[in-house]
Short mmCIF file of C-alpha atoms and ligand atoms in Angstrom, two decimals:
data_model
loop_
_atom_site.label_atom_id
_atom_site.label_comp_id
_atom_site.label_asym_id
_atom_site.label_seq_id
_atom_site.Cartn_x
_atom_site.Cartn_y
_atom_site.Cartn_z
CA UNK A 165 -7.76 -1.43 19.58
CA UNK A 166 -10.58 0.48 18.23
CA UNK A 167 -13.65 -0.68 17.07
CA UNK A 168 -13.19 -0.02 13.37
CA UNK A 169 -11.11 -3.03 11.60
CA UNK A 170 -10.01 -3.48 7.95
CA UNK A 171 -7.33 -6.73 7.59
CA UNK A 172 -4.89 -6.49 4.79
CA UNK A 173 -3.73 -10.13 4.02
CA UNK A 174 -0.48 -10.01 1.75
CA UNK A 175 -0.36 -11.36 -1.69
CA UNK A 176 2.12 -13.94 -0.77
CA UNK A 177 -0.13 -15.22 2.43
CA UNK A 178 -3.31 -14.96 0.58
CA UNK A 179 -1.85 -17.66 -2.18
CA UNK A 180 -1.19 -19.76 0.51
CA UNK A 181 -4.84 -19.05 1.87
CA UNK A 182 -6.04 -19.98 -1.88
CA UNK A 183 -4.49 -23.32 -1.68
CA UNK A 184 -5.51 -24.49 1.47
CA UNK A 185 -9.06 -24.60 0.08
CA UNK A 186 -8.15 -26.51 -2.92
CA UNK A 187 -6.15 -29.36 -0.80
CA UNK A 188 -7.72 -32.23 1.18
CA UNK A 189 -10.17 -33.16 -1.28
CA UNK A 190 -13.13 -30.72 0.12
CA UNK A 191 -12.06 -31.20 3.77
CA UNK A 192 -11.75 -28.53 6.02
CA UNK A 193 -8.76 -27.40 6.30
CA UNK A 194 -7.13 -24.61 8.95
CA UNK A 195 -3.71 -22.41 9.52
CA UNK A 196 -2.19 -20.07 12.32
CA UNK A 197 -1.04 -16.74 10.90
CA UNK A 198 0.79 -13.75 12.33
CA UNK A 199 -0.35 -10.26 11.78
CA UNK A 200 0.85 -6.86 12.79
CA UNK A 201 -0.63 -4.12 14.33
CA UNK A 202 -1.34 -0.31 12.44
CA UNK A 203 -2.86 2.14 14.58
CA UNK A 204 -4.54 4.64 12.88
CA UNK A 205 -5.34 7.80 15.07
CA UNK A 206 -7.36 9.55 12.94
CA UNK A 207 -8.47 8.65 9.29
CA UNK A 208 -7.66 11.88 6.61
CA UNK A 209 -11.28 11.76 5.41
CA UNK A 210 -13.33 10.71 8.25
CA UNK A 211 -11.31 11.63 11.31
CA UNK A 212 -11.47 8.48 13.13
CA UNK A 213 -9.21 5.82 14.33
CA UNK A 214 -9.23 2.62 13.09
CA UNK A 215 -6.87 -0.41 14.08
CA UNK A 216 -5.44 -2.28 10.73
CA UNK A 217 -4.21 -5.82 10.86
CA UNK A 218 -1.54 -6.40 8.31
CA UNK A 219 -0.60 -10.17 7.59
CA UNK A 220 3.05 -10.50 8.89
CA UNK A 221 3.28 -14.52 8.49
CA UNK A 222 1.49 -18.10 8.12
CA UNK A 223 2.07 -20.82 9.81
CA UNK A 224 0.70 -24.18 8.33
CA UNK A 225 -0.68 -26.77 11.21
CA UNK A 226 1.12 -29.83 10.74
CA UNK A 227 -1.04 -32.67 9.48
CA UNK A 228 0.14 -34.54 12.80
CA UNK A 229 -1.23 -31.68 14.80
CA UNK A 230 -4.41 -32.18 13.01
CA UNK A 231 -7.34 -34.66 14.87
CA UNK A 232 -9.82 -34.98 12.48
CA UNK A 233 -11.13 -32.91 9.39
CA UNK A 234 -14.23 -33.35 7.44
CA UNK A 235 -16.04 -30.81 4.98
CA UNK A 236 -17.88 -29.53 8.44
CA UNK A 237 -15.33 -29.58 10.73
CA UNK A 238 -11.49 -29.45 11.73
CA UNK A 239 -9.46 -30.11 15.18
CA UNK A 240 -6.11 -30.13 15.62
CA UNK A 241 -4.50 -30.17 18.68
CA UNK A 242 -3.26 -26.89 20.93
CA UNK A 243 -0.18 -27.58 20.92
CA UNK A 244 0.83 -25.18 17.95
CA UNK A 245 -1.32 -23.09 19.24
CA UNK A 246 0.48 -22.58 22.67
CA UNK A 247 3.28 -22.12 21.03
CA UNK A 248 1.69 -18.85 18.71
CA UNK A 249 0.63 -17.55 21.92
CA UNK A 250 3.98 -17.51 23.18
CA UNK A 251 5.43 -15.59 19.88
CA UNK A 252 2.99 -13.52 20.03
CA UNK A 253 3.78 -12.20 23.11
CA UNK A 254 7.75 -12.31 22.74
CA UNK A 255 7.54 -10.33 19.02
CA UNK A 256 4.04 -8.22 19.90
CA UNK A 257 2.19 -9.85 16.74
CA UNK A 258 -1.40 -10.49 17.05
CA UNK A 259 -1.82 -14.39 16.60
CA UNK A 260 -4.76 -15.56 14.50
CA UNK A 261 -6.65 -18.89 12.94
CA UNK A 262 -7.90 -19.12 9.86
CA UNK A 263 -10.61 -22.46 8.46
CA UNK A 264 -11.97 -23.03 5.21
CA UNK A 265 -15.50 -23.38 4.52
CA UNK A 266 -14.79 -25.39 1.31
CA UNK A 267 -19.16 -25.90 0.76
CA UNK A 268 -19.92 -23.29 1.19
CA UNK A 269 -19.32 -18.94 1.29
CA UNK A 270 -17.76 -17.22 4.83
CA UNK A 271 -19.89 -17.32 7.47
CA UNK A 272 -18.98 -17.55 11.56
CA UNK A 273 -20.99 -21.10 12.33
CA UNK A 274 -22.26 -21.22 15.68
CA UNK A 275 -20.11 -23.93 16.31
CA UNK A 276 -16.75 -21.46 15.27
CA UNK A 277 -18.65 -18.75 18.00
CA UNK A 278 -18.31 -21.24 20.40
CA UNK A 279 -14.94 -22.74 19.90
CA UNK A 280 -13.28 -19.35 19.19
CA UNK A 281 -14.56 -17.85 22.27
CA UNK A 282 -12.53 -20.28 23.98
CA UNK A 283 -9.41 -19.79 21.52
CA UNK A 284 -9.70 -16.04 22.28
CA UNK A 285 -10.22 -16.47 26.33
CA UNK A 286 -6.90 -18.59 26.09
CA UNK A 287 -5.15 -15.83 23.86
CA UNK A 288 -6.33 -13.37 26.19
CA UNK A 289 -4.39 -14.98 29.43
CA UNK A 290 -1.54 -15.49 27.48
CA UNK A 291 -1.18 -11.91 27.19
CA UNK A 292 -2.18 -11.17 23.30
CA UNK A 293 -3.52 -8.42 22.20
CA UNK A 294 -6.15 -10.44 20.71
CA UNK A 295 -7.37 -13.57 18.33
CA UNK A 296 -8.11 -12.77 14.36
CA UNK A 297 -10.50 -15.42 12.70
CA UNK A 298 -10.74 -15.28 9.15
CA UNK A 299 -13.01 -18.06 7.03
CA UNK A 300 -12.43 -18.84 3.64
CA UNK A 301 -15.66 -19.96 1.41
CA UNK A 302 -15.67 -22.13 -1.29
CA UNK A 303 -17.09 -19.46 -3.53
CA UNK A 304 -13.84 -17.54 -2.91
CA UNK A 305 -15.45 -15.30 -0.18
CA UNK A 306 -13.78 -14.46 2.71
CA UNK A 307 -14.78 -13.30 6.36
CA UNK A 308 -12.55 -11.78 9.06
CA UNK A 309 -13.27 -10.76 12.89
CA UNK A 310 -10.66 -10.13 15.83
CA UNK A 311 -11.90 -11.12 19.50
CA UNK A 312 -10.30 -8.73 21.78
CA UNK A 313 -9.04 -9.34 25.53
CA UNK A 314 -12.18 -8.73 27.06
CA UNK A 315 -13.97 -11.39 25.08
CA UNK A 316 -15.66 -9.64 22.55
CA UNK A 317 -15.68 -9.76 19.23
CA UNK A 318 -15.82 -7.27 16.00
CA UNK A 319 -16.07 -7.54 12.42
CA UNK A 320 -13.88 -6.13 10.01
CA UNK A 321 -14.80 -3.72 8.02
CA UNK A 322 -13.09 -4.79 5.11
CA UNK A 323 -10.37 -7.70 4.36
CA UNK A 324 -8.41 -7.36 1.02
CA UNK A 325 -5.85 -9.45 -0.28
CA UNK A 326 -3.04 -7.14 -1.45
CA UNK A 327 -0.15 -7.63 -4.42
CA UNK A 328 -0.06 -7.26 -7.97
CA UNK A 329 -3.68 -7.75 -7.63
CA UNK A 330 -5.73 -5.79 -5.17
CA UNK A 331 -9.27 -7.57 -3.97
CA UNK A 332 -11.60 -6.72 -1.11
CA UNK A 333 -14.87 -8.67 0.94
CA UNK A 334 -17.52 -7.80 1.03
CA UNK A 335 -17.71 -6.46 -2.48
CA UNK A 336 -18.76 -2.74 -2.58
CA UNK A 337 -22.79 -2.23 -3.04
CA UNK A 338 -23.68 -1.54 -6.55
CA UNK A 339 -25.89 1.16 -5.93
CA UNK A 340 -23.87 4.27 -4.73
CA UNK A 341 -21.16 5.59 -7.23
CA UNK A 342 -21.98 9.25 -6.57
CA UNK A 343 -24.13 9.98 -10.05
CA UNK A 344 -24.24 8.14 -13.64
CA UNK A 345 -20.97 10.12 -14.77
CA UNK A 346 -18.97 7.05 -14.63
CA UNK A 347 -20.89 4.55 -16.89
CA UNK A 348 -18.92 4.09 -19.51
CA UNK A 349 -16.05 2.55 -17.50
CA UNK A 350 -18.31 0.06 -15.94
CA UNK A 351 -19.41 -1.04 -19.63
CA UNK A 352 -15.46 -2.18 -19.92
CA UNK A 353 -14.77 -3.19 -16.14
CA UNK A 354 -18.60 -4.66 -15.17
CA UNK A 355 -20.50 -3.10 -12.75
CA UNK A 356 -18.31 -3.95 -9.42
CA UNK A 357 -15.56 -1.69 -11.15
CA UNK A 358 -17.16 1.90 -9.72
CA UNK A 359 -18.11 1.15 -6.08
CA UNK A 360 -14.80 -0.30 -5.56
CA UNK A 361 -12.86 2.58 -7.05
CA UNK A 362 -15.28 4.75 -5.06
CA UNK A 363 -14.13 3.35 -1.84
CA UNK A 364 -10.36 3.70 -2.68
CA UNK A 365 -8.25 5.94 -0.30
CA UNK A 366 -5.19 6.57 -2.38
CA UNK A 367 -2.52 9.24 -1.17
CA UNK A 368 -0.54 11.26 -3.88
CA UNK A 369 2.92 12.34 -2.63
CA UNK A 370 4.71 15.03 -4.64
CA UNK A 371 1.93 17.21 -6.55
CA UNK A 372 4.01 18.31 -9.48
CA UNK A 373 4.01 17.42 -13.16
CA UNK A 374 3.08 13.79 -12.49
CA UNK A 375 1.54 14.00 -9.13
CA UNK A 376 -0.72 16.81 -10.27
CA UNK A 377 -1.55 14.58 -13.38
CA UNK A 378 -2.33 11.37 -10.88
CA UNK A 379 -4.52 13.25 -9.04
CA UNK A 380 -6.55 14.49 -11.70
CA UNK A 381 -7.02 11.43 -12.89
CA UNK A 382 -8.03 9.59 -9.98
CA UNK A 383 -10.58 12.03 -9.39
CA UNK A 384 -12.27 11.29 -12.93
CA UNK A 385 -11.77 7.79 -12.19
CA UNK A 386 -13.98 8.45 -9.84
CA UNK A 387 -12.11 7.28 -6.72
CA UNK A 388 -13.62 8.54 -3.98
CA UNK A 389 -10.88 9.91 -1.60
CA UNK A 390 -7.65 11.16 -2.50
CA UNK A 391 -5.14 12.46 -0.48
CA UNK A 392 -2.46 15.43 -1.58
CA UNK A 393 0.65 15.10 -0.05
CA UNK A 394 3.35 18.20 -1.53
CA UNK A 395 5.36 20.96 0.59
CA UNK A 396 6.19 23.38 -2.72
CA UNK A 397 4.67 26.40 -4.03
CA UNK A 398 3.28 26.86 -7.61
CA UNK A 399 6.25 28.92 -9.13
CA UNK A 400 6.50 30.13 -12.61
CA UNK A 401 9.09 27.35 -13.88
CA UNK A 402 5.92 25.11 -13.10
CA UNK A 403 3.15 26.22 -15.50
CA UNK A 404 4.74 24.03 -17.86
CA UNK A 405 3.42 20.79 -16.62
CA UNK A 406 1.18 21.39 -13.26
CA UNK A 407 -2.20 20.72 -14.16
CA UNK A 408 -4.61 22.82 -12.55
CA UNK A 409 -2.00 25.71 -12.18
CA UNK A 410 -2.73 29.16 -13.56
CA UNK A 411 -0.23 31.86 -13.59
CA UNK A 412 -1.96 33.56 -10.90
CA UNK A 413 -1.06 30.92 -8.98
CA UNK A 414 2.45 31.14 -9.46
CA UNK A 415 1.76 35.33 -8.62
CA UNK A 416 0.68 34.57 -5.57
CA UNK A 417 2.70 31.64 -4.67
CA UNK A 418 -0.21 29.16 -4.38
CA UNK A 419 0.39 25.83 -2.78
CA UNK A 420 0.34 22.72 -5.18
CA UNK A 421 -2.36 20.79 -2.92
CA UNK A 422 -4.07 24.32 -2.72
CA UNK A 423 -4.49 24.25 -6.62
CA UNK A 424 -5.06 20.84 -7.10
CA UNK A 425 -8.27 20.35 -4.77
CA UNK A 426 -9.02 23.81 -5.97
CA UNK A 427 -9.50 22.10 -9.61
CA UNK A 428 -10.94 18.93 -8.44
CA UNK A 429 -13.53 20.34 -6.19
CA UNK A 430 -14.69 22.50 -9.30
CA UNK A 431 -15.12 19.26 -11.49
CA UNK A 432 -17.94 18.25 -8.15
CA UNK A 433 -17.69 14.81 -8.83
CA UNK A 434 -17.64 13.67 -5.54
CA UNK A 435 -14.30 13.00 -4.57
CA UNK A 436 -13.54 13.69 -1.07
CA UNK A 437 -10.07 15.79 -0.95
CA UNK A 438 -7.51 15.57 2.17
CA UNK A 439 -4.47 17.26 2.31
CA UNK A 440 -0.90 17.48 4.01
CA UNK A 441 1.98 19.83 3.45
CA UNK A 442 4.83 18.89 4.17
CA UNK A 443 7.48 16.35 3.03
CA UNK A 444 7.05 12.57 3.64
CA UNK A 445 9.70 12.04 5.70
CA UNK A 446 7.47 14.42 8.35
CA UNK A 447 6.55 12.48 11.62
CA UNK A 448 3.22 14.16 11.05
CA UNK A 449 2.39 12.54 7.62
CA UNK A 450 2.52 9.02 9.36
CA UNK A 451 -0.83 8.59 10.39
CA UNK A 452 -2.43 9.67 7.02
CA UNK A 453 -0.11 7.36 5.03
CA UNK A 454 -1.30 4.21 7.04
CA UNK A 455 -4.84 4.80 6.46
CA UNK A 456 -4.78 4.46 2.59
CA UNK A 457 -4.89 1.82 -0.24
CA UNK A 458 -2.47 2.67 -2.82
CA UNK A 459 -0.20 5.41 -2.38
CA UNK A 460 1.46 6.97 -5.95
CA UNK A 461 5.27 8.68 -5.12
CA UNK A 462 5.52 11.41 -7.33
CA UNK A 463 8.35 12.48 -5.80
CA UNK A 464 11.86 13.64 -7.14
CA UNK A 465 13.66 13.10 -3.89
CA UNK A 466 15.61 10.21 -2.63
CA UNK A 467 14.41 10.46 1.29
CA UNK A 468 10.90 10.42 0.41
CA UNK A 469 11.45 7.17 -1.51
CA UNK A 470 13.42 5.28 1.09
CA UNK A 471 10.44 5.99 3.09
CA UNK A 472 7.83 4.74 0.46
CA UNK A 473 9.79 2.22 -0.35
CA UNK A 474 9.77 0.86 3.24
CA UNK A 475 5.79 1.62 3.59
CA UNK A 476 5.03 -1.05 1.13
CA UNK A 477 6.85 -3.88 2.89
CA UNK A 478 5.50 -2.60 6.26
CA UNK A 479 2.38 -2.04 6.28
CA UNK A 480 0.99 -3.79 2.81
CA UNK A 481 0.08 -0.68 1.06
CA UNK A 482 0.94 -0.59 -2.88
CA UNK A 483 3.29 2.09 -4.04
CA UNK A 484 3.35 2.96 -7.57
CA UNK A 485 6.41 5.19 -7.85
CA UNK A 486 6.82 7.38 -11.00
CA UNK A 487 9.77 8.61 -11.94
CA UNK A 488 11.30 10.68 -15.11
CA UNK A 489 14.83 10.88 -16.80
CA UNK A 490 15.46 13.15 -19.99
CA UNK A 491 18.80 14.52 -21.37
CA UNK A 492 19.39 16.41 -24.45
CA UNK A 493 22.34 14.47 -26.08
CA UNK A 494 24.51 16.76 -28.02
CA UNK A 495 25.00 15.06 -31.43
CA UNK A 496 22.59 11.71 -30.91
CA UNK A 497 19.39 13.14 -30.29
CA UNK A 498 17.37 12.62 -27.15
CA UNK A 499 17.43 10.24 -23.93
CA UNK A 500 14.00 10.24 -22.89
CA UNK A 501 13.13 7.74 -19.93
CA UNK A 502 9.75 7.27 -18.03
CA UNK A 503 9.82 4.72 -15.18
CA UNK A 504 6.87 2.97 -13.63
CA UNK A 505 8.30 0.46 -10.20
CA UNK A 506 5.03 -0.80 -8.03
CA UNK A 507 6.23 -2.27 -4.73
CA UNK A 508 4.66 -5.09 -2.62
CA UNK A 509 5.87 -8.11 -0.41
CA UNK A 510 7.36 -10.48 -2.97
CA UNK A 511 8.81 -7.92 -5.71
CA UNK A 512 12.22 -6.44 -5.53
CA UNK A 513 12.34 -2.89 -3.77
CA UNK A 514 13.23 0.69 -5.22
CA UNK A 515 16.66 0.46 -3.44
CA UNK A 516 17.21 -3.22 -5.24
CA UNK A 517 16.32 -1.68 -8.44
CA UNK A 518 18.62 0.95 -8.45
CA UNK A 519 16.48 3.95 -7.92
CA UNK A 520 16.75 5.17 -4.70
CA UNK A 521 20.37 6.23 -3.14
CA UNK A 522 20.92 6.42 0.21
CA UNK A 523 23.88 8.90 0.03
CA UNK A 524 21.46 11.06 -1.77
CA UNK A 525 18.36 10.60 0.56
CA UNK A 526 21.08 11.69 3.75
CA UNK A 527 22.30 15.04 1.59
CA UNK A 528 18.68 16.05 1.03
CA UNK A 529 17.47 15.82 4.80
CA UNK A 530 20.84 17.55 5.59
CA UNK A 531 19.38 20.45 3.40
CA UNK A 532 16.70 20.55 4.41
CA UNK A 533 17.90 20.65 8.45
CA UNK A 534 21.57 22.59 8.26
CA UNK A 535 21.21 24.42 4.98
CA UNK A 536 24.30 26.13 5.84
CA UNK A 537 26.32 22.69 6.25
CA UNK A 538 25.01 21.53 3.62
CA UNK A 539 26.28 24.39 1.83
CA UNK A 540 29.48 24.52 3.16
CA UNK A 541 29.87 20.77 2.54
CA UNK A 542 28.85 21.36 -1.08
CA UNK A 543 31.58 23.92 -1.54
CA UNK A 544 34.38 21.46 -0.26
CA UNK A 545 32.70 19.02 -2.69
CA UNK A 546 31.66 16.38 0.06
CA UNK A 547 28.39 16.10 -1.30
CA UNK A 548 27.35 16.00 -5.09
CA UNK A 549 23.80 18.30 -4.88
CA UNK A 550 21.28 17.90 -7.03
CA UNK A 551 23.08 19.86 -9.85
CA UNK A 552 20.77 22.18 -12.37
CA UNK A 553 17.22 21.67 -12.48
CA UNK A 554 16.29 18.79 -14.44
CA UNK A 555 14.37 19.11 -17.46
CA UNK A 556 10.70 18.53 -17.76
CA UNK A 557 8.18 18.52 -20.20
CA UNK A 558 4.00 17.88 -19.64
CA UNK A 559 3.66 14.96 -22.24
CA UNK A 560 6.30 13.13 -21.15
CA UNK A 561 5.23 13.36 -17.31
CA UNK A 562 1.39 13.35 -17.91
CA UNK A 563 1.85 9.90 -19.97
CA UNK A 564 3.63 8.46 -16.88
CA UNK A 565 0.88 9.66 -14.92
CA UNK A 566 -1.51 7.50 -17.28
CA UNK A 567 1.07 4.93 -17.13
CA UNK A 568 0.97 4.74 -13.04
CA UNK A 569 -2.90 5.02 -12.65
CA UNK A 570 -3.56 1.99 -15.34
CA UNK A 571 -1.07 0.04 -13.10
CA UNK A 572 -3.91 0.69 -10.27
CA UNK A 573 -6.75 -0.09 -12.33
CA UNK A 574 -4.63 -3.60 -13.26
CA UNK A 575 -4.19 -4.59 -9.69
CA UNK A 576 -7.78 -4.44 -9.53
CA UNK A 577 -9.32 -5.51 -12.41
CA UNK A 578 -6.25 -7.43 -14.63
CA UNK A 579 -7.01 -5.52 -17.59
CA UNK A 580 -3.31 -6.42 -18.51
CA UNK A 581 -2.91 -9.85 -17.13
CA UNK A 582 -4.05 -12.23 -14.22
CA UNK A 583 -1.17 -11.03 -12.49
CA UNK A 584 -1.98 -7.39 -12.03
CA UNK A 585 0.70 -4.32 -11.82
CA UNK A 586 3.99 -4.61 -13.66
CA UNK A 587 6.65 -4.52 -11.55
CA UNK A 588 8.87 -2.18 -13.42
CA UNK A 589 8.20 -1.00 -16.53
CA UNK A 590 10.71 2.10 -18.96
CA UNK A 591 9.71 3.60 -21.34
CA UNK A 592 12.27 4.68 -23.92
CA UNK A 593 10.03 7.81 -25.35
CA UNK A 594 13.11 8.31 -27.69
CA UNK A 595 13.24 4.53 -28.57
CA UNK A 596 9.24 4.23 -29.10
CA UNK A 597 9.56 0.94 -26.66
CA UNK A 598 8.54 -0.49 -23.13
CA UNK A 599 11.20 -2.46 -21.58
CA UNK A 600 10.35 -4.51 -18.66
CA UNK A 601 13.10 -4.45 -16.51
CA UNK A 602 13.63 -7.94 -14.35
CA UNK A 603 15.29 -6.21 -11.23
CA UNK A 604 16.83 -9.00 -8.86
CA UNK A 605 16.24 -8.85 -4.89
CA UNK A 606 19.54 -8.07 -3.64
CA UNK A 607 20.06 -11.12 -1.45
CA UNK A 608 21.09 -8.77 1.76
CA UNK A 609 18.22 -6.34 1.06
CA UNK A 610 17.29 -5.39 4.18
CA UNK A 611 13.86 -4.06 2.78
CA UNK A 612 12.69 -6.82 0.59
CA UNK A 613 14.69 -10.05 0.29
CA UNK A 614 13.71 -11.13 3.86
CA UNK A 615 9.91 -11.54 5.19
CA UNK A 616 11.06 -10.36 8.20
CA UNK A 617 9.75 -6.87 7.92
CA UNK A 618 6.58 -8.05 5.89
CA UNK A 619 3.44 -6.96 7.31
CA UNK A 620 4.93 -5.52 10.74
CA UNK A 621 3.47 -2.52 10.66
CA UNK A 622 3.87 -0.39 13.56
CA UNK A 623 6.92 -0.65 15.30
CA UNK A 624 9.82 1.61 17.16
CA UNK A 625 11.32 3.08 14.99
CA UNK A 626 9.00 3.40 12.33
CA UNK A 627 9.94 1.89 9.36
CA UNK A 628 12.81 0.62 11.52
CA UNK A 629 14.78 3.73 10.44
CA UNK A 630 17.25 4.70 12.44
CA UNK A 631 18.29 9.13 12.47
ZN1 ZN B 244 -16.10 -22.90 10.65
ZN1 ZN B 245 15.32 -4.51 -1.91
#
């Protein structure tokens, strides 16, 4: 475990969290939880590792566990703790505690130094691979710290409570947003808006006609690291809807995440650029998808999404995936699609709503591995291919772009409701309407209709795919 922390608590465990303040009538109140583990090697921006504590699963103390609880204090007995201890160590989850301060905002009392230390030296024989504390505040603030095996303690960085809605502690410092550039926004989104944004780590995979668009955005948004994610060259056929792209480019077969932080460094408005090529199913691009916020799949392949797709439920991190459908109908005009899905513990997954197919995902990597299989499979018709190109146009992707990046900005401000992104949203360009499609968990969804993968973060095999 390193010494840099951030704590992502799920949207589903951080209700819970909510409620426990409001119950007991201003008592103290206090919780077991389950988290797993992320190890970050090396961060895309900063280059260094950082552990990540994902919240995997809460476990209420039973109110005949409990000793005594005031609005200063709370004991319960250790005999739910023992047993955390010993799941811990069976499922390699690190166990933690979590109190309400209901009179106050987060703080570690002297009194929770004294008694965690203990917790922590207990944890530690049992074989964890440490204690998290977090504190809840009445003022809604929160605090989070993890005492390793050897006793000591550190402080996370960050804690933010992840869903629909994305929130962090401590809020960002007003001061720093990088120059005055972005004052207009905080006259609609208050003055917390910018430092927040600035602080954002948000990974763009697949930098064509929407990804390009998403990443220009962001950048004027004014978040402050963004991370290009693309294997493809700029070719001709893409001038149409790349933005950034000049024909020279395509001349001299320019790489999309060349171009793209090309275009944003030019604009100097202090966004901080990484980039990876490659695809997303790459071992490689692991380590740089676990460090960031939000991630936005731009992609038009079906392995790339099954690994999104899984990356939300994992490891907490939003997806916004974008995708586009058009068809010129012979005699009945036009079917023009735009899809918006945002995935998160809780919501139905890309593979329950349809848009992801597996037989497709396995004939891609097969390209990509065997082309000569492939091709010989494709001539005895075993697999379907991916057929002519599909069409594309740069108003109807660049609008989905907008589309995908508001869905950001509602997670963390609710511009469009309390409860933050829209879980799937088409839009029929041809039809002039949104229609906000109610996809159903698919009760054996291995992905999203159980908890059990919620929050586990790293394990063997990642993503628990299998070849
Ligand atoms: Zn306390
Ligand atoms: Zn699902």
């Amino acid at each position: 475990m390193t010494a840099a922390l951030d704590i992502i608590l799920l949207e589903p465990h951080a209700l819970r969290l909510q409620a426990m303040l409001a119950k007991d009538e201003g008592a103290e109140s206090a919780a077991y939880m389950r988290f797993g583990v992320a190890q970050i090697q090396a961060d895309p921006w900063d280059g260094g590792p950082r552990t990540r504590l994902v919240s995997h699963g809460f476990v209420e103390i039973e109110d005949l566990e409990k000793i005594s609880a005031s609005p200063v204090h709370v004991t319960w007995s250790t005999r739910g703790y023992m047993r955390l201890l010993s799941e811990a160590a069976a499922e390699h989850f690190v166990p933690g505690i979590v109190h309400t301060h209901p009179g106050s905002f987060a703080f570690f009392s002297r009194q929770d130094d004294l008694n965690e230390a203990e917790l922590a030296r207990t944890a530690a024989v049992k074989g964890a691979q440490g204690l998290v504390s977090i504190i809840l505040g009445g003022d809604g603030t929160v605090r989070a710290r993890m005492w390793r095996p050897d006793g000591s303690p550190i402080d996370a960085c960050a804690v933010q409570a992840v869903g629909g809605r994305f929130r962090r502690w401590p809020e960002a410092e007003v001061a720093d947003v990088g120059g005055s550039h972005l004052e207009r926004q905080a006259r609609l989104f208050g003055l917390g808006f910018n430092p927040l944004i600035r602080r954002l780590k948000v990974a763009v995979v697949g930098c064509g006609g929407t990804g390009s668009a998403v990443a220009m955005l962001l950048a004027r948004l004014g978040v402050g690291h963004v991370l290009l994610v693309d294997n493809d060259i700029i070719e001709e056929t893409n001038l149409n809807r790349v933005h950034g792209s000049r024909r020279a480019d395509a001349k001299a077969g320019a790489l999309k995440i060349d171009v793209i932080e090309r275009e944003i460094m030019a604009a100097d408005l202090g966004v901080r650029v990484a980039k990876r090529k490659g695809w997303v199913n790459d071992p490689a691009m692991r380590d740089a998808l676990k460090a960031c916020d939000f991630v936005f799949g731009c992609t038009d392949d079906h392995s790339g999404r099954i690994i999104l797709n899984r990356l939300a439920y994992f490891y907490g991190i939003p997806v916004i995936d974008v995708g586009l459908r058009m068809a010129a109908a012979e005699n009945a005009g036009h079917d023009v699609n735009g899809r918006v899905s945002t995935l998160s513990p809780g919501r139905p997954c890309l593979l329950c709503g349809g848009v992801v197919r597996p037989q497709r995902a396995s004939e891609e990597a097969l390209e990509r591995t065997d082309p000569g299989e492939f091709e010989r499979r494709k001539r005895e018709a075993y697999v379907i291919g991916a057929g002519d190109p599909a069409p594309a146009v740069v108003t109807f992707t660049t609008e989905m772009a907008c589309v995908a990046v508001n869905e950001m900005i509602a997670a963390v401000t609710g511009f469009h409701g309390e409860g933050g992104m829209v879980s799937n949203r088409l839009r029929r360009f041809h039809a002039g309407d949104d229609r906000f499609l109610a996809a159903k968990q698919n009760e054996d969804c291995q992905v999203c209709s159980t908890n059990r993968f919620w929050g586990r973060a790293d394990i063997d095999p990642f993503l628990d795919l299998v070849g």
